[in-house]
mmCIF file of C-alpha atoms in Angstrom:
data_model
loop_
_atom_site.group_PDB
_atom_site.id
_atom_site.type_symbol
_atom_site.label_atom_id
_atom_site.label_comp_id
_atom_site.label_asym_id
_atom_site.label_seq_id
_atom_site.Cartn_x
_atom_site.Cartn_y
_atom_site.Cartn_z
ATOM 1 C CA MET A 1 -3.308 16.362 -7.291
ATOM 2 C CA SER A 2 -3.903 19.613 -9.118
ATOM 3 C CA GLN A 3 -3.849 22.943 -7.331
ATOM 4 C CA ASN A 4 -7.538 23.564 -8.114
ATOM 5 C CA THR A 5 -8.471 20.217 -6.581
ATOM 6 C CA ALA A 6 -6.343 20.850 -3.507
ATOM 7 C CA GLU A 7 -8.160 24.167 -2.970
ATOM 8 C CA LEU A 8 -11.634 22.598 -2.932
ATOM 9 C CA ARG A 9 -13.187 22.890 0.505
ATOM 10 C CA LEU A 10 -16.215 21.419 2.217
ATOM 11 C CA GLU A 11 -17.783 24.872 2.066
ATOM 12 C CA ASP A 12 -17.750 24.615 -1.753
ATOM 13 C CA LEU A 13 -20.096 21.613 -1.706
ATOM 14 C CA GLU A 14 -23.275 23.416 -0.613
ATOM 15 C CA ILE A 15 -23.359 21.626 2.720
ATOM 16 C CA LYS A 16 -25.235 23.167 5.628
ATOM 17 C CA PRO A 17 -22.887 24.949 8.081
ATOM 18 C CA HIS A 18 -23.860 22.838 11.101
ATOM 19 C CA LEU A 19 -23.049 19.638 9.158
ATOM 20 C CA ILE A 20 -19.679 21.054 8.118
ATOM 21 C CA THR A 21 -18.954 21.852 11.759
ATOM 22 C CA GLN A 22 -19.787 18.288 12.808
ATOM 23 C CA LEU A 23 -17.640 16.833 10.030
ATOM 24 C CA LYS A 24 -14.645 19.007 10.914
ATOM 25 C CA ASN A 25 -15.000 18.234 14.609
ATOM 26 C CA ALA A 26 -14.708 14.566 13.663
ATOM 27 C CA GLY A 27 -11.557 15.198 11.606
ATOM 28 C CA ILE A 28 -13.167 15.216 8.136
ATOM 29 C CA GLU A 29 -11.696 18.463 6.872
ATOM 30 C CA SER A 30 -11.496 18.036 3.092
ATOM 31 C CA ILE A 31 -13.529 16.681 0.207
ATOM 32 C CA PHE A 32 -11.025 13.826 -0.023
ATOM 33 C CA ASP A 33 -11.796 12.762 3.544
ATOM 34 C CA LEU A 34 -15.527 12.951 2.883
ATOM 35 C CA ALA A 35 -15.401 11.189 -0.493
ATOM 36 C CA ILE A 36 -13.790 8.064 0.964
ATOM 37 C CA SER A 37 -16.083 7.963 4.018
ATOM 38 C CA LEU A 38 -18.808 5.351 4.346
ATOM 39 C CA PRO A 39 -22.320 6.788 4.838
ATOM 40 C CA HIS A 40 -23.220 4.425 7.686
ATOM 41 C CA ASP A 41 -20.073 5.541 9.545
ATOM 42 C CA LEU A 42 -21.273 9.140 9.417
ATOM 43 C CA ILE A 43 -24.731 8.707 10.895
ATOM 44 C CA ASP A 44 -25.405 8.714 14.605
ATOM 45 C CA VAL A 45 -25.258 4.963 15.203
ATOM 46 C CA GLY A 46 -22.951 3.843 17.983
ATOM 47 C CA GLY A 47 -21.205 7.193 18.172
ATOM 48 C CA GLY A 48 -21.539 8.349 14.587
ATOM 49 C CA ILE A 49 -20.363 11.752 13.350
ATOM 50 C CA LEU A 50 -23.582 13.403 12.162
ATOM 51 C CA SER A 51 -25.866 13.701 15.154
ATOM 52 C CA GLY A 52 -29.484 12.961 14.251
ATOM 53 C CA ALA A 53 -28.841 12.670 10.490
ATOM 54 C CA SER A 54 -30.351 9.933 8.355
ATOM 55 C CA GLU A 55 -28.380 7.611 6.107
ATOM 56 C CA ASP A 56 -29.842 9.432 3.078
ATOM 57 C CA VAL A 57 -28.290 12.681 4.315
ATOM 58 C CA ALA A 58 -24.948 10.973 4.890
ATOM 59 C CA LEU A 59 -25.068 9.378 1.423
ATOM 60 C CA ASP A 60 -25.875 12.758 -0.137
ATOM 61 C CA LEU A 61 -22.828 14.320 1.545
ATOM 62 C CA VAL A 62 -20.505 11.564 0.351
ATOM 63 C CA MET A 63 -21.886 11.773 -3.194
ATOM 64 C CA LYS A 64 -21.408 15.552 -3.287
ATOM 65 C CA ALA A 65 -17.735 15.089 -2.404
ATOM 66 C CA LYS A 66 -17.354 12.274 -4.922
ATOM 67 C CA ASN A 67 -18.994 14.296 -7.704
ATOM 68 C CA ALA A 68 -16.668 17.213 -6.962
ATOM 69 C CA LEU A 69 -13.685 14.915 -7.485
ATOM 70 C CA VAL A 70 -15.267 13.531 -10.675
ATOM 71 C CA ASN A 71 -15.777 17.048 -12.048
ATOM 72 C CA SER A 72 -12.160 17.929 -11.249
ATOM 73 C CA GLY A 73 -10.878 14.812 -13.044
ATOM 74 C CA VAL A 74 -9.570 12.998 -9.963
ATOM 75 C CA LEU A 75 -12.146 10.204 -10.218
ATOM 76 C CA VAL A 76 -13.922 8.729 -13.225
ATOM 77 C CA LYS A 77 -17.655 8.993 -13.810
ATOM 78 C CA ASP A 78 -19.955 6.236 -12.609
ATOM 79 C CA PHE A 79 -20.210 5.041 -16.220
ATOM 80 C CA SER A 80 -17.243 5.514 -18.542
ATOM 81 C CA THR A 81 -16.294 3.814 -21.803
ATOM 82 C CA ALA A 82 -13.487 1.267 -21.735
ATOM 83 C CA ASP A 83 -11.305 3.369 -24.046
ATOM 84 C CA THR A 84 -11.585 6.292 -21.598
ATOM 85 C CA LEU A 85 -10.467 4.048 -18.755
ATOM 86 C CA LEU A 86 -7.587 2.756 -20.893
ATOM 87 C CA GLU A 87 -6.364 6.290 -21.520
ATOM 88 C CA ARG A 88 -6.542 7.066 -17.794
ATOM 89 C CA ARG A 89 -4.563 3.933 -16.967
ATOM 90 C CA LYS A 90 -1.814 5.009 -19.352
ATOM 91 C CA ASN A 91 -1.294 8.011 -17.081
ATOM 92 C CA LEU A 92 -0.838 5.949 -13.911
ATOM 93 C CA LEU A 93 2.556 6.262 -12.264
ATOM 94 C CA LYS A 94 4.753 3.212 -11.760
ATOM 95 C CA CYS A 95 7.644 2.966 -9.332
ATOM 96 C CA THR A 96 10.718 0.951 -10.193
ATOM 97 C CA THR A 97 11.633 -1.873 -7.831
ATOM 98 C CA GLY A 98 15.339 -1.491 -8.544
ATOM 99 C CA SER A 99 15.384 -4.610 -10.752
ATOM 100 C CA SER A 100 14.591 -4.311 -14.465
ATOM 101 C CA ARG A 101 13.509 -7.958 -14.539
ATOM 102 C CA LEU A 102 11.125 -7.469 -11.652
ATOM 103 C CA ASP A 103 9.835 -4.239 -13.249
ATOM 104 C CA SER A 104 9.175 -6.104 -16.496
ATOM 105 C CA PHE A 105 7.454 -8.857 -14.525
ATOM 106 C CA LEU A 106 5.177 -6.168 -13.031
ATOM 107 C CA LYS A 107 4.718 -4.472 -16.440
ATOM 108 C CA GLY A 108 6.524 -1.337 -15.403
ATOM 109 C CA GLY A 109 6.838 -1.448 -11.625
ATOM 110 C CA ILE A 110 4.665 -0.856 -8.570
ATOM 111 C CA GLU A 111 1.467 0.803 -9.761
ATOM 112 C CA THR A 112 -0.447 3.703 -8.242
ATOM 113 C CA GLN A 113 -4.168 3.417 -7.428
ATOM 114 C CA ALA A 114 -3.645 -0.204 -6.419
ATOM 115 C CA ILE A 115 -2.671 -2.382 -3.465
ATOM 116 C CA THR A 116 0.339 -4.571 -4.189
ATOM 117 C CA GLU A 117 0.574 -7.385 -1.645
ATOM 118 C CA VAL A 118 3.983 -9.005 -1.177
ATOM 119 C CA ALA A 119 3.874 -12.279 0.765
ATOM 120 C CA GLY A 120 6.566 -14.724 1.776
ATOM 121 C CA GLU A 121 8.240 -16.533 4.642
ATOM 122 C CA TYR A 122 10.840 -14.840 6.826
ATOM 123 C CA GLY A 123 13.992 -13.851 4.932
ATOM 124 C CA SER A 124 12.269 -13.990 1.547
ATOM 125 C CA GLY A 125 12.976 -10.306 0.860
ATOM 126 C CA LYS A 126 9.671 -8.589 1.657
ATOM 127 C CA SER A 127 11.153 -5.862 3.839
ATOM 128 C CA GLN A 128 14.188 -5.482 1.559
ATOM 129 C CA LEU A 129 11.875 -4.769 -1.358
ATOM 130 C CA CYS A 130 10.037 -2.205 0.773
ATOM 131 C CA TYR A 131 13.326 -0.536 1.741
ATOM 132 C CA THR A 132 14.354 -0.320 -1.907
ATOM 133 C CA LEU A 133 10.989 1.207 -2.822
ATOM 134 C CA CYS A 134 11.516 3.836 -0.101
ATOM 135 C CA VAL A 135 14.576 4.958 -2.059
ATOM 136 C CA THR A 136 13.249 4.610 -5.609
ATOM 137 C CA GLY A 137 9.871 6.119 -4.725
ATOM 138 C CA ASN A 138 11.624 9.362 -3.791
ATOM 139 C CA MET A 139 13.281 9.597 -7.203
ATOM 140 C CA SER A 140 11.791 11.730 -9.956
ATOM 141 C CA GLU A 141 9.254 10.282 -12.368
ATOM 142 C CA LYS A 142 11.831 10.532 -15.185
ATOM 143 C CA LYS A 143 14.093 8.172 -13.226
ATOM 144 C CA GLY A 144 11.330 5.660 -12.577
ATOM 145 C CA GLY A 145 10.213 7.007 -9.209
ATOM 146 C CA LEU A 146 7.043 8.642 -7.971
ATOM 147 C CA GLY A 147 8.536 12.026 -7.146
ATOM 148 C CA GLY A 148 7.033 12.145 -3.658
ATOM 149 C CA ASN A 149 7.537 11.240 -0.044
ATOM 150 C CA VAL A 150 6.965 7.860 1.605
ATOM 151 C CA ILE A 151 4.884 6.779 4.593
ATOM 152 C CA PHE A 152 6.224 3.594 6.180
ATOM 153 C CA ILE A 153 3.898 1.904 8.695
ATOM 154 C CA ASP A 154 5.994 -0.510 10.758
ATOM 155 C CA THR A 155 3.990 -3.100 12.697
ATOM 156 C CA GLU A 156 6.862 -5.518 13.434
ATOM 157 C CA ASN A 157 9.508 -3.082 14.729
ATOM 158 C CA THR A 158 11.861 -4.087 11.907
ATOM 159 C CA PHE A 159 12.314 -0.750 10.139
ATOM 160 C CA ARG A 160 16.021 0.069 9.881
ATOM 161 C CA PRO A 161 16.984 3.516 8.537
ATOM 162 C CA GLU A 162 20.618 2.369 8.348
ATOM 163 C CA ARG A 163 19.646 -0.132 5.645
ATOM 164 C CA ILE A 164 17.841 2.505 3.599
ATOM 165 C CA HIS A 165 20.859 4.806 3.956
ATOM 166 C CA GLN A 166 23.055 1.967 2.655
ATOM 167 C CA ILE A 167 20.766 1.285 -0.324
ATOM 168 C CA ALA A 168 20.653 4.974 -1.265
ATOM 169 C CA GLU A 169 24.432 5.282 -0.921
ATOM 170 C CA HIS A 170 25.153 2.251 -3.097
ATOM 171 C CA ARG A 171 22.693 3.491 -5.704
ATOM 172 C CA GLY A 172 24.785 6.592 -6.172
ATOM 173 C CA ILE A 173 22.613 9.076 -4.327
ATOM 174 C CA SER A 174 24.955 11.797 -3.124
ATOM 175 C CA ALA A 175 22.907 12.748 -0.055
ATOM 176 C CA PRO A 176 21.236 9.657 1.453
ATOM 177 C CA GLU A 177 20.161 11.749 4.433
ATOM 178 C CA GLU A 178 17.794 13.631 2.114
ATOM 179 C CA ILE A 179 16.072 10.348 1.299
ATOM 180 C CA LEU A 180 15.654 9.593 5.011
ATOM 181 C CA ARG A 181 14.097 13.022 5.586
ATOM 182 C CA LYS A 182 11.383 12.168 3.058
ATOM 183 C CA ILE A 183 10.350 8.911 4.742
ATOM 184 C CA TYR A 184 7.782 9.256 7.526
ATOM 185 C CA VAL A 185 7.776 6.204 9.793
ATOM 186 C CA CYS A 186 4.856 5.255 12.016
ATOM 187 C CA LYS A 187 5.552 2.643 14.704
ATOM 188 C CA ILE A 188 2.481 0.548 15.477
ATOM 189 C CA PHE A 189 1.966 -1.061 18.889
ATOM 190 C CA ASN A 190 -1.261 -3.041 18.524
ATOM 191 C CA SER A 191 -4.012 -3.844 16.032
ATOM 192 C CA GLY A 192 -6.276 -1.061 17.326
ATOM 193 C CA HIS A 193 -3.476 1.448 16.770
ATOM 194 C CA LEU A 194 -3.040 0.208 13.188
ATOM 195 C CA GLU A 195 -6.768 0.517 12.489
ATOM 196 C CA LEU A 196 -6.762 4.085 13.838
ATOM 197 C CA ILE A 197 -3.762 5.071 11.691
ATOM 198 C CA ILE A 198 -5.387 3.603 8.574
ATOM 199 C CA GLN A 199 -8.665 5.354 9.393
ATOM 200 C CA ASN A 200 -6.877 8.736 9.459
ATOM 201 C CA LEU A 201 -4.291 7.962 6.781
ATOM 202 C CA GLY A 202 -5.753 10.451 4.303
ATOM 203 C CA LYS A 203 -4.671 13.377 6.466
ATOM 204 C CA SER A 204 -1.133 11.966 6.721
ATOM 205 C CA ILE A 205 -0.934 11.506 2.945
ATOM 206 C CA GLN A 206 -1.869 15.153 2.446
ATOM 207 C CA GLU A 207 0.312 16.486 5.265
ATOM 208 C CA TYR A 208 3.453 14.595 4.238
ATOM 209 C CA LYS A 209 2.823 14.773 0.462
ATOM 210 C CA ALA A 210 3.234 11.017 0.194
ATOM 211 C CA LYS A 211 3.147 9.121 -3.104
ATOM 212 C CA LEU A 212 3.942 5.705 -1.616
ATOM 213 C CA VAL A 213 2.532 4.018 1.480
ATOM 214 C CA VAL A 214 4.157 0.851 2.845
ATOM 215 C CA VAL A 215 2.544 -1.324 5.525
ATOM 216 C CA ASP A 216 4.988 -3.923 6.867
ATOM 217 C CA SER A 217 3.110 -6.051 7.733
ATOM 218 C CA ILE A 218 -0.645 -5.738 7.325
ATOM 219 C CA ILE A 219 -1.705 -8.791 9.331
ATOM 220 C CA SER A 220 0.940 -9.688 11.915
ATOM 221 C CA LEU A 221 -0.704 -7.874 14.848
ATOM 222 C CA HIS A 222 -4.177 -9.182 14.078
ATOM 223 C CA ARG A 223 -2.826 -12.732 13.869
ATOM 224 C CA ALA A 224 -1.174 -12.332 17.248
ATOM 225 C CA GLU A 225 -4.111 -10.707 19.037
ATOM 226 C CA PHE A 226 -7.083 -12.532 17.512
ATOM 227 C CA THR A 227 -6.413 -16.168 18.315
ATOM 228 C CA GLY A 228 -8.837 -19.051 18.093
ATOM 229 C CA ARG A 229 -11.799 -19.675 15.820
ATOM 230 C CA GLY A 230 -14.108 -17.591 17.999
ATOM 231 C CA THR A 231 -12.319 -14.372 17.034
ATOM 232 C CA LEU A 232 -11.784 -15.216 13.354
ATOM 233 C CA ALA A 233 -14.898 -13.442 12.033
ATOM 234 C CA ASP A 234 -14.085 -10.252 13.963
ATOM 235 C CA ARG A 235 -10.479 -10.308 12.783
ATOM 236 C CA GLN A 236 -11.444 -10.770 9.139
ATOM 237 C CA GLN A 237 -13.993 -7.976 9.244
ATOM 238 C CA ARG A 238 -11.408 -5.600 10.725
ATOM 239 C CA LEU A 239 -8.960 -6.518 7.954
ATOM 240 C CA ASN A 240 -11.703 -6.046 5.383
ATOM 241 C CA ILE A 241 -12.473 -2.535 6.630
ATOM 242 C CA MET A 242 -8.780 -1.562 6.547
ATOM 243 C CA LEU A 243 -8.202 -2.915 3.031
ATOM 244 C CA HIS A 244 -11.254 -1.171 1.593
ATOM 245 C CA LYS A 245 -10.161 2.082 3.224
ATOM 246 C CA ILE A 246 -6.653 1.712 1.783
ATOM 247 C CA ILE A 247 -7.802 1.057 -1.790
ATOM 248 C CA ARG A 248 -10.106 4.093 -1.682
ATOM 249 C CA LEU A 249 -7.188 6.206 -0.480
ATOM 250 C CA ALA A 250 -4.968 4.847 -3.268
ATOM 251 C CA GLU A 251 -7.529 5.782 -5.906
ATOM 252 C CA VAL A 252 -8.407 9.239 -4.584
ATOM 253 C CA TYR A 253 -4.836 10.354 -3.870
ATOM 254 C CA ASN A 254 -3.247 8.479 -6.817
ATOM 255 C CA ILE A 255 -0.654 6.807 -4.613
ATOM 256 C CA ALA A 256 1.023 3.401 -4.660
ATOM 257 C CA VAL A 257 0.390 1.092 -1.700
ATOM 258 C CA VAL A 258 2.536 -1.906 -0.815
ATOM 259 C CA VAL A 259 1.548 -4.242 2.018
ATOM 260 C CA THR A 260 3.521 -7.245 3.174
ATOM 261 C CA ASN A 261 1.918 -10.450 4.362
ATOM 262 C CA GLN A 262 3.021 -13.660 6.014
ATOM 263 C CA VAL A 263 2.615 -17.301 5.055
ATOM 264 C CA GLN A 264 1.630 -20.336 7.068
ATOM 265 C CA SER A 265 2.296 -24.041 6.670
ATOM 266 C CA GLN A 266 -0.325 -26.496 5.498
ATOM 267 C CA PRO A 267 0.860 -29.843 6.876
ATOM 268 C CA ASP A 268 -1.831 -31.745 4.966
ATOM 269 C CA ASN A 269 -0.255 -30.675 1.677
ATOM 270 C CA PHE A 270 3.246 -31.969 2.366
ATOM 271 C CA PHE A 271 2.302 -35.355 0.955
ATOM 272 C CA ALA A 272 -0.376 -34.226 -1.484
ATOM 273 C CA GLY A 273 2.046 -32.756 -4.020
ATOM 274 C CA SER A 274 0.751 -29.206 -3.609
ATOM 275 C CA ASP A 275 2.375 -26.126 -2.095
ATOM 276 C CA PRO A 276 2.782 -26.537 1.687
ATOM 277 C CA LEU A 277 2.777 -22.737 2.171
ATOM 278 C CA ARG A 278 -0.347 -20.599 2.106
ATOM 279 C CA VAL A 279 -0.631 -16.814 2.294
ATOM 280 C CA THR A 280 -2.375 -15.720 5.505
ATOM 281 C CA GLY A 281 -5.518 -13.651 5.694
ATOM 282 C CA GLY A 282 -7.855 -15.951 3.796
ATOM 283 C CA ASN A 283 -10.245 -14.712 1.135
ATOM 284 C CA ILE A 284 -10.396 -11.225 2.656
ATOM 285 C CA MET A 285 -6.729 -10.582 1.872
ATOM 286 C CA GLY A 286 -6.963 -12.385 -1.464
ATOM 287 C CA HIS A 287 -9.867 -10.243 -2.672
ATOM 288 C CA GLY A 288 -8.676 -7.023 -1.045
ATOM 289 C CA SER A 289 -5.313 -6.838 -2.833
ATOM 290 C CA THR A 290 -5.060 -5.730 -6.465
ATOM 291 C CA TYR A 291 -1.849 -7.651 -7.109
ATOM 292 C CA ARG A 292 -0.614 -10.564 -5.010
ATOM 293 C CA ILE A 293 3.036 -11.586 -5.260
ATOM 294 C CA LEU A 294 4.710 -14.476 -3.446
ATOM 295 C CA LEU A 295 8.453 -14.296 -2.756
ATOM 296 C CA ARG A 296 10.548 -17.422 -2.332
ATOM 297 C CA LYS A 297 14.188 -18.029 -1.476
ATOM 298 C CA ALA A 298 16.338 -19.532 -4.219
ATOM 299 C CA GLY A 299 19.805 -19.864 -2.723
ATOM 300 C CA ARG A 300 21.150 -16.333 -2.567
ATOM 301 C CA ASP A 301 18.518 -15.113 -4.994
ATOM 302 C CA ARG A 302 14.762 -14.681 -4.795
ATOM 303 C CA ILE A 303 11.854 -15.798 -6.961
ATOM 304 C CA ALA A 304 8.781 -13.599 -7.388
ATOM 305 C CA ILE A 305 5.582 -15.431 -8.344
ATOM 306 C CA MET A 306 2.437 -13.647 -9.506
ATOM 307 C CA LEU A 307 -0.367 -15.355 -7.594
ATOM 308 C CA ASP A 308 -3.219 -13.050 -8.532
ATOM 309 C CA SER A 309 -3.686 -10.064 -10.823
ATOM 310 C CA PRO A 310 -6.465 -8.537 -12.955
ATOM 311 C CA TRP A 311 -4.212 -8.558 -16.010
ATOM 312 C CA HIS A 312 -0.828 -10.194 -15.320
ATOM 313 C CA ALA A 313 -0.416 -13.798 -16.398
ATOM 314 C CA TYR A 314 0.619 -16.383 -13.812
ATOM 315 C CA ASN A 315 4.358 -15.998 -14.096
ATOM 316 C CA GLN A 316 7.585 -15.771 -12.135
ATOM 317 C CA THR A 317 10.951 -14.087 -12.303
ATOM 318 C CA LYS A 318 14.241 -14.029 -10.415
ATOM 319 C CA PHE A 319 16.072 -11.180 -8.744
ATOM 320 C CA THR A 320 18.665 -10.770 -6.032
ATOM 321 C CA ILE A 321 19.309 -8.569 -3.009
ATOM 322 C CA SER A 322 22.593 -6.788 -2.349
ATOM 323 C CA GLU A 323 23.895 -3.602 -0.766
ATOM 324 C CA LYS A 324 21.882 -1.783 -3.433
ATOM 325 C CA GLY A 325 18.707 -3.476 -2.279
ATOM 326 C CA VAL A 326 16.674 -5.281 -4.929
ATOM 327 C CA GLN A 327 18.523 -5.638 -8.222
ATOM 328 C CA ASP A 328 18.971 -7.923 -11.234
ATOM 329 C CA ILE A 329 20.985 -11.100 -10.921
ATOM 330 C CA GLU A 330 24.520 -10.646 -12.208
ATOM 331 C CA GLU A 331 25.298 -12.586 -15.373
ATOM 332 C CA GLU A 332 28.820 -13.579 -14.390
ATOM 333 C CA PRO A 333 29.331 -16.170 -11.614
ATOM 334 C CA ARG A 334 29.904 -14.645 -8.216
ATOM 335 C CA VAL A 335 33.004 -15.342 -6.208
ATOM 336 C CA LYS A 336 32.084 -17.399 -3.177
ATOM 337 C CA ASN A 337 31.619 -15.261 -0.041
ATOM 338 C CA SER A 338 32.560 -12.144 -2.015
ATOM 339 C CA GLU A 339 29.640 -10.204 -0.563
ATOM 340 C CA PRO A 340 27.254 -10.576 2.339
ATOM 341 C CA GLU A 341 24.119 -12.629 1.822
ATOM 342 C CA TRP A 342 20.774 -10.908 2.450
#
C-alpha cells in the first residue's frame, strides 16, 4: 500500500458530510472499508448504516471508493487487457511454505490476493503449515516472505506460540520472540464472533500492518452450531458472506489468506472405489476458495494434493514436518525414532 493511497480519506471522495458522519459512526473510516462494502448493507434495511438513503446512493458511494483505488493503482479497471493483468500478477507476492517442493507445487508459494484453502483430517499438518507460514511470512520479501505481520484467527483453541517459537529457533532466527511479537492472535468463541471479526477485519489489517491472515479453521464453529438440515441454508449463506468478504479484503490490501478446513467421511464410497473423504462446506467453500489443497498422511510424511485451482494442474507432492515446521523430505534414510513424529 503506497503512502499516497494510505492518505486517501473519505473526505477526498466528494461525499456529503452527513453521509461521512454516518459511515464513520458505523466504523467505515477509510476508502478501503467503503470499497469492500456491499451497497445493500449500507442502506437502512434492518438496521442499515445510511439512514433514509436509497440503494443508488449506497452504490454511488461504493463506486467512488472503488474508483479512487483504481486511480491509485490498487485495483484494476473494470475492463483491462489480459496482458495488463498478466503484468500485475507478476508483481504479486508469494510466501514460502518452508518446503521448496511444496513451493514449486504451488508455483512459488502462498499467493497474495487469493484464498488458499488447506483441508485434511486431524493430524494431516494443516495447523503445522499455518505455524510455519507465521514464521516465513514475517521474513523479508528477498528471503521468500511477505515482509509484514500476521493475523492468526484461532477458532479451535489450538494455537500454540511455543511451537512457533520452536520453528523460528530451528530455522536459525536469532530472536524468535520478535516473530511472536509480530503475530496477532484472535481467539474465537462462537460463529457469531467469527463473523463479526471477519466483518471488521479490514481495520485489523491496517492497524497491525498484516500481510498474512490465517483462519484455523473457517468452518468448525458453524458445523458445531448449525446442526440438522433445517439450518443448512442459513449456515451456507453465512459462510458465503464471510468468504466473499475475505477475498475482497485480500484483493484490496494485497494480502495472503490461508484458511483451514475439515473433511468428513462418505460411507457410501468405501465400496465404490472412490475417495471416502470429502472436504466440508459444500459448493460454497469449493467456489469461495481460490486454491484448494488436500493434505494426507503418508507415514511420517505428508502428501499435498491440488484439488482445485484456476491455473494449477491436478497434481501432488510430498513434504514432511519436523522441528523446523514444514520442510522437504530428507534424501537419506532416517534413523528409526531419531526425532519426534509430528
